[in-house]
C-alpha atoms as one frame of an Amber mdcrd trajectory, in Angstrom:
protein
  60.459 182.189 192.284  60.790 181.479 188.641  63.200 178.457 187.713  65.073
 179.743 184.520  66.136 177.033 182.090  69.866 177.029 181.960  71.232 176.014
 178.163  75.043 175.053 178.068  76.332 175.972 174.288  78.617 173.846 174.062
  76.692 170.379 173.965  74.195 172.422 171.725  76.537 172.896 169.440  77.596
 169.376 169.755  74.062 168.066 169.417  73.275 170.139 166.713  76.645 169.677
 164.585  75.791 165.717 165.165  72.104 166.074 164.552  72.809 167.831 160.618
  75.930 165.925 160.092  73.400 162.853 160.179  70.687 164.756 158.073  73.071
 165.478 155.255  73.655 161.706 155.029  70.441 160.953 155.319  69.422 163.711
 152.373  72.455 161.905 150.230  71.298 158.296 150.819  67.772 159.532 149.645
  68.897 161.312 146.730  71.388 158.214 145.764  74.806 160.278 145.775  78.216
 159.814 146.376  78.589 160.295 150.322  80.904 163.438 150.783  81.496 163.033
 154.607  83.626 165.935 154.791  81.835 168.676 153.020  78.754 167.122 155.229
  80.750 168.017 158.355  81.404 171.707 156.924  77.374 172.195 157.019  76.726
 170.493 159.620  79.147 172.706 161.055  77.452 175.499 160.143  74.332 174.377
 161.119  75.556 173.984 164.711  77.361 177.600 164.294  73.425 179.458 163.758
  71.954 176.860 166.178  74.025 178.556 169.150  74.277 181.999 167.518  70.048
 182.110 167.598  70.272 182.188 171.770  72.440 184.534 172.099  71.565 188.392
 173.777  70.889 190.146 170.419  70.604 187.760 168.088  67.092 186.464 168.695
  66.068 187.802 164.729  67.808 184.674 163.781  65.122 182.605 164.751  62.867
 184.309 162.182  61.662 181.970 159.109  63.439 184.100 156.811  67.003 183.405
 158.168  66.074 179.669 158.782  65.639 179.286 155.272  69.203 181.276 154.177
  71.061 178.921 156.293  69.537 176.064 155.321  70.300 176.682 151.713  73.412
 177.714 152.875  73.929 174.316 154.691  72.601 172.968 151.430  74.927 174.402
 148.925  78.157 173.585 151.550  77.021 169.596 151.461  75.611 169.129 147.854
  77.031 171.863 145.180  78.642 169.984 142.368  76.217 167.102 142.438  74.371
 166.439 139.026  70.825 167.326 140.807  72.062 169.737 143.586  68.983 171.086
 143.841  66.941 168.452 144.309  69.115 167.512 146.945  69.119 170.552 148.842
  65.767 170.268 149.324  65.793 167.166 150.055  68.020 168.340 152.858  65.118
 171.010 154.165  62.000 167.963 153.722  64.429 165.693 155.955  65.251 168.515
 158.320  61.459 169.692 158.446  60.305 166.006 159.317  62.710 165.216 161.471
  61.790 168.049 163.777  58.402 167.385 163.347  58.329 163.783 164.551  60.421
 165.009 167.458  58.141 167.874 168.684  55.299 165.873 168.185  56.935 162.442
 170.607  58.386 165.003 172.490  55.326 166.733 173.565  56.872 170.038 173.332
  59.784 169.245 175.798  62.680 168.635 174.326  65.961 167.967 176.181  69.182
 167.310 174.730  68.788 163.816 175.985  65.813 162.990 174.399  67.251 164.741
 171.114  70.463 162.872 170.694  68.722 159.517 171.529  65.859 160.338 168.851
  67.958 161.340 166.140  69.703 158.342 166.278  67.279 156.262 166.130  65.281
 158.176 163.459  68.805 158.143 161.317  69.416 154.342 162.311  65.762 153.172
 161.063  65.675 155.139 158.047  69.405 154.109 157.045  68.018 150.301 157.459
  64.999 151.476 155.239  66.765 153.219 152.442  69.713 150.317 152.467  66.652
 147.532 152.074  65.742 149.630 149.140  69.096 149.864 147.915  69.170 146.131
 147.713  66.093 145.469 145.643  67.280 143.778 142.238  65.818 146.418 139.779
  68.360 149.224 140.658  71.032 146.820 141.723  74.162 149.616 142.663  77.662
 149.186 144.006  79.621 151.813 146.083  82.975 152.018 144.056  86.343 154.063
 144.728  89.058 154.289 142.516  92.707 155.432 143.704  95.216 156.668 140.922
  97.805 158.875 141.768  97.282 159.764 145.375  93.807 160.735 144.553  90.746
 159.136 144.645  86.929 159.151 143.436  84.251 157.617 145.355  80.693 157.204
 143.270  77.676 154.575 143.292  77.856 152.222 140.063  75.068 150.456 138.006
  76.253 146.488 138.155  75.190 145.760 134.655  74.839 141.985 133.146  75.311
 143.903 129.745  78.098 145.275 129.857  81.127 142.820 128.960  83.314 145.402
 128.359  87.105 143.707 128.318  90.139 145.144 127.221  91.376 143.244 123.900
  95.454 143.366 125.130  94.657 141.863 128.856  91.277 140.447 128.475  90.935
 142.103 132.024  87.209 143.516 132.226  86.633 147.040 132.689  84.678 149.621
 135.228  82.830 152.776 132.950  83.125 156.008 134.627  81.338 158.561 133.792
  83.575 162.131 133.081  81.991 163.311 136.451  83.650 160.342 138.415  86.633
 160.830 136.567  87.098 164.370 136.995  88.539 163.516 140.969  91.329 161.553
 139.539  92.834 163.917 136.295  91.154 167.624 137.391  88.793 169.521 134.975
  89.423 170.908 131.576  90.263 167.076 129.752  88.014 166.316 126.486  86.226
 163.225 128.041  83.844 163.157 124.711  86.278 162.198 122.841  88.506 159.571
 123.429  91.125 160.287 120.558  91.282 164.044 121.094  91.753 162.901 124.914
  94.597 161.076 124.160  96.230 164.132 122.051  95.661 166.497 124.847  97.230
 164.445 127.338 100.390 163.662 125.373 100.699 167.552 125.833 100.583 166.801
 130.131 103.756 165.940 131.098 102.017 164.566 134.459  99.057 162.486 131.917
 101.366 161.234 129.154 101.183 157.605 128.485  98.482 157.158 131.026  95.422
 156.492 128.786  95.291 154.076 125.867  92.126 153.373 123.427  89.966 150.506
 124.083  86.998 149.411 121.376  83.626 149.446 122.956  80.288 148.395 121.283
  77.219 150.194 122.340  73.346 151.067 121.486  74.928 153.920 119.246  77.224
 151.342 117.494  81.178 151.233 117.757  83.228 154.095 119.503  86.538 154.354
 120.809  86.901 155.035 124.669  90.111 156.013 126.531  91.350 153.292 129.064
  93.289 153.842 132.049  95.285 151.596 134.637  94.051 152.363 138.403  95.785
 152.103 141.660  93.118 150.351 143.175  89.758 149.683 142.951  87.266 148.475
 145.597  83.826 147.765 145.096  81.153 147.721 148.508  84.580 147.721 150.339
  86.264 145.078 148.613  89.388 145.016 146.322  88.820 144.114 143.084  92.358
 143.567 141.370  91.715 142.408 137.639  89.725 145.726 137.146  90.987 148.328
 134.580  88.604 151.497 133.904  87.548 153.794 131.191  85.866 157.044 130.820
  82.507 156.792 128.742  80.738 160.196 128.797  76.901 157.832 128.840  78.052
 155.983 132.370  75.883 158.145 134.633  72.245 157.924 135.345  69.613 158.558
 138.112  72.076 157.535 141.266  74.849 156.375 139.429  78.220 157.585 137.218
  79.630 154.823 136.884  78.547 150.716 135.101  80.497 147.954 136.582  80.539
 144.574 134.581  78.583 141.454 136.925
């Protein structure tokens, strides 16, 4: 008698959602952006969704390459749409994914049970999260993980720790955190004229809910002297820790490869 192989959906869905929620992060640490844990969770989601869909009576054409590709853009365009380089990171997302199962069918030898899955992935993710936060720590891209609070909202971003930039405000002599208008768009909404600081500052006297929040500060740069606008924060921490004397200002050239944001060392 033939022994049929019994699959319960429910811890493949489980497995699954776990097993993409970890790719997305891994696909984010790799492309150096801002970890969004819950639009992660959405794809993963997702993921987890087609995973179980594919076994059911009927639905078999699912497993065709075609339809593994529209989900995993899909899955893509959930976790990383609105990133500076989304697609880059999407496929980013399908080179992880690809690998990943790879290296598993090939240790595997071809039997894979949901055991041997949920250890693997874990250890896969834990190794190359140790790799990629060496790398992270090497002194020529030296980065901090930075949110700002303001208003019962909040932006979370990677900035460049920069010996050059001594940025202090004149009136408090308090130093101050660039953001680029990408990390500031989380805090104030869309639609606000970040390239120029004095037009800023007219717009938002028109806000009832920005008025008086931003003031001018004088910054010197490689394109010579330009005004930027200045703003008081709730909070700021930086790699998890509170940093009280910082104030922060929007400069439309704080961004770069992994970063939108320059934090004074």
């Amino acid at each position: 008698m033939a022994c049929m192989k019994v699959i319960y959906l429910d811890r493949l869905f489980v497995l699954n959602w776990l097993a993409d929620y970890l790719l997305c992060l891994t696909a984010a640490r790799i492309c150096g952006v801002p970890l969004r844990r819950l639009r992660y969770v959405g794809s993963a989601l997702l993921g987890a969704a087609y995973a179980c869909a594919a076994l059911l009576p009927g639905w078999g054409f699912l497993t065709a390459a075609p339809w593994k590709l529209v989900f995993g853009l899909v899955m893509g365009l959930i976790a990383f749409l609105g990133e500076r380089h989304p697609l880059r990171c999407m496929l980013t997302l399908l080179a992880v994914s690809a690998l990943f199962g790879g290296a598993l069918w090939a240790f595997g030898g071809g039997s894979l049970s949901l055991r041997f899955l949920a250890v693997s992935f874990a250890a896969c993710y834990a190794v190359l999260n140790l790799l990629l936060r060496n790398r992270g720590a090497l002194p020529d891209k030296p980065r901090a993980a930075v949110c700002v609070h303001r208003s019962g909202r909040e932006s979370r971003f990677f900035a460049l720790r920069d010996t050059g930039n001594s940025l202090t405000d004149p009136l408090t002599n308090r130093p101050v955190l660039l953001l680029s208008p990408r990390a500031a768009e989380p805090l104030f909404g869309e639609g606000l004229l970040w390239g120029d600081a004095v037009a800023l500052l007219e717009q938002s006297a028109n806000r009832e809910s920005l008025r008086g929040v931003f003031r001018l500060v004088p910054c010197r740069g490689v394109g010579g002297d330009r005004l930027l606008a200045l703003f008081r924060p709730a909070s700021v921490t930086v790699d998890g820790t509170e940093e009280r004397d910082l104030l922060c200002a929007v400069s439309p050239e704080a961004y770069g490869e992994g970063f939108e944001g320059i934090i004074p060392c």
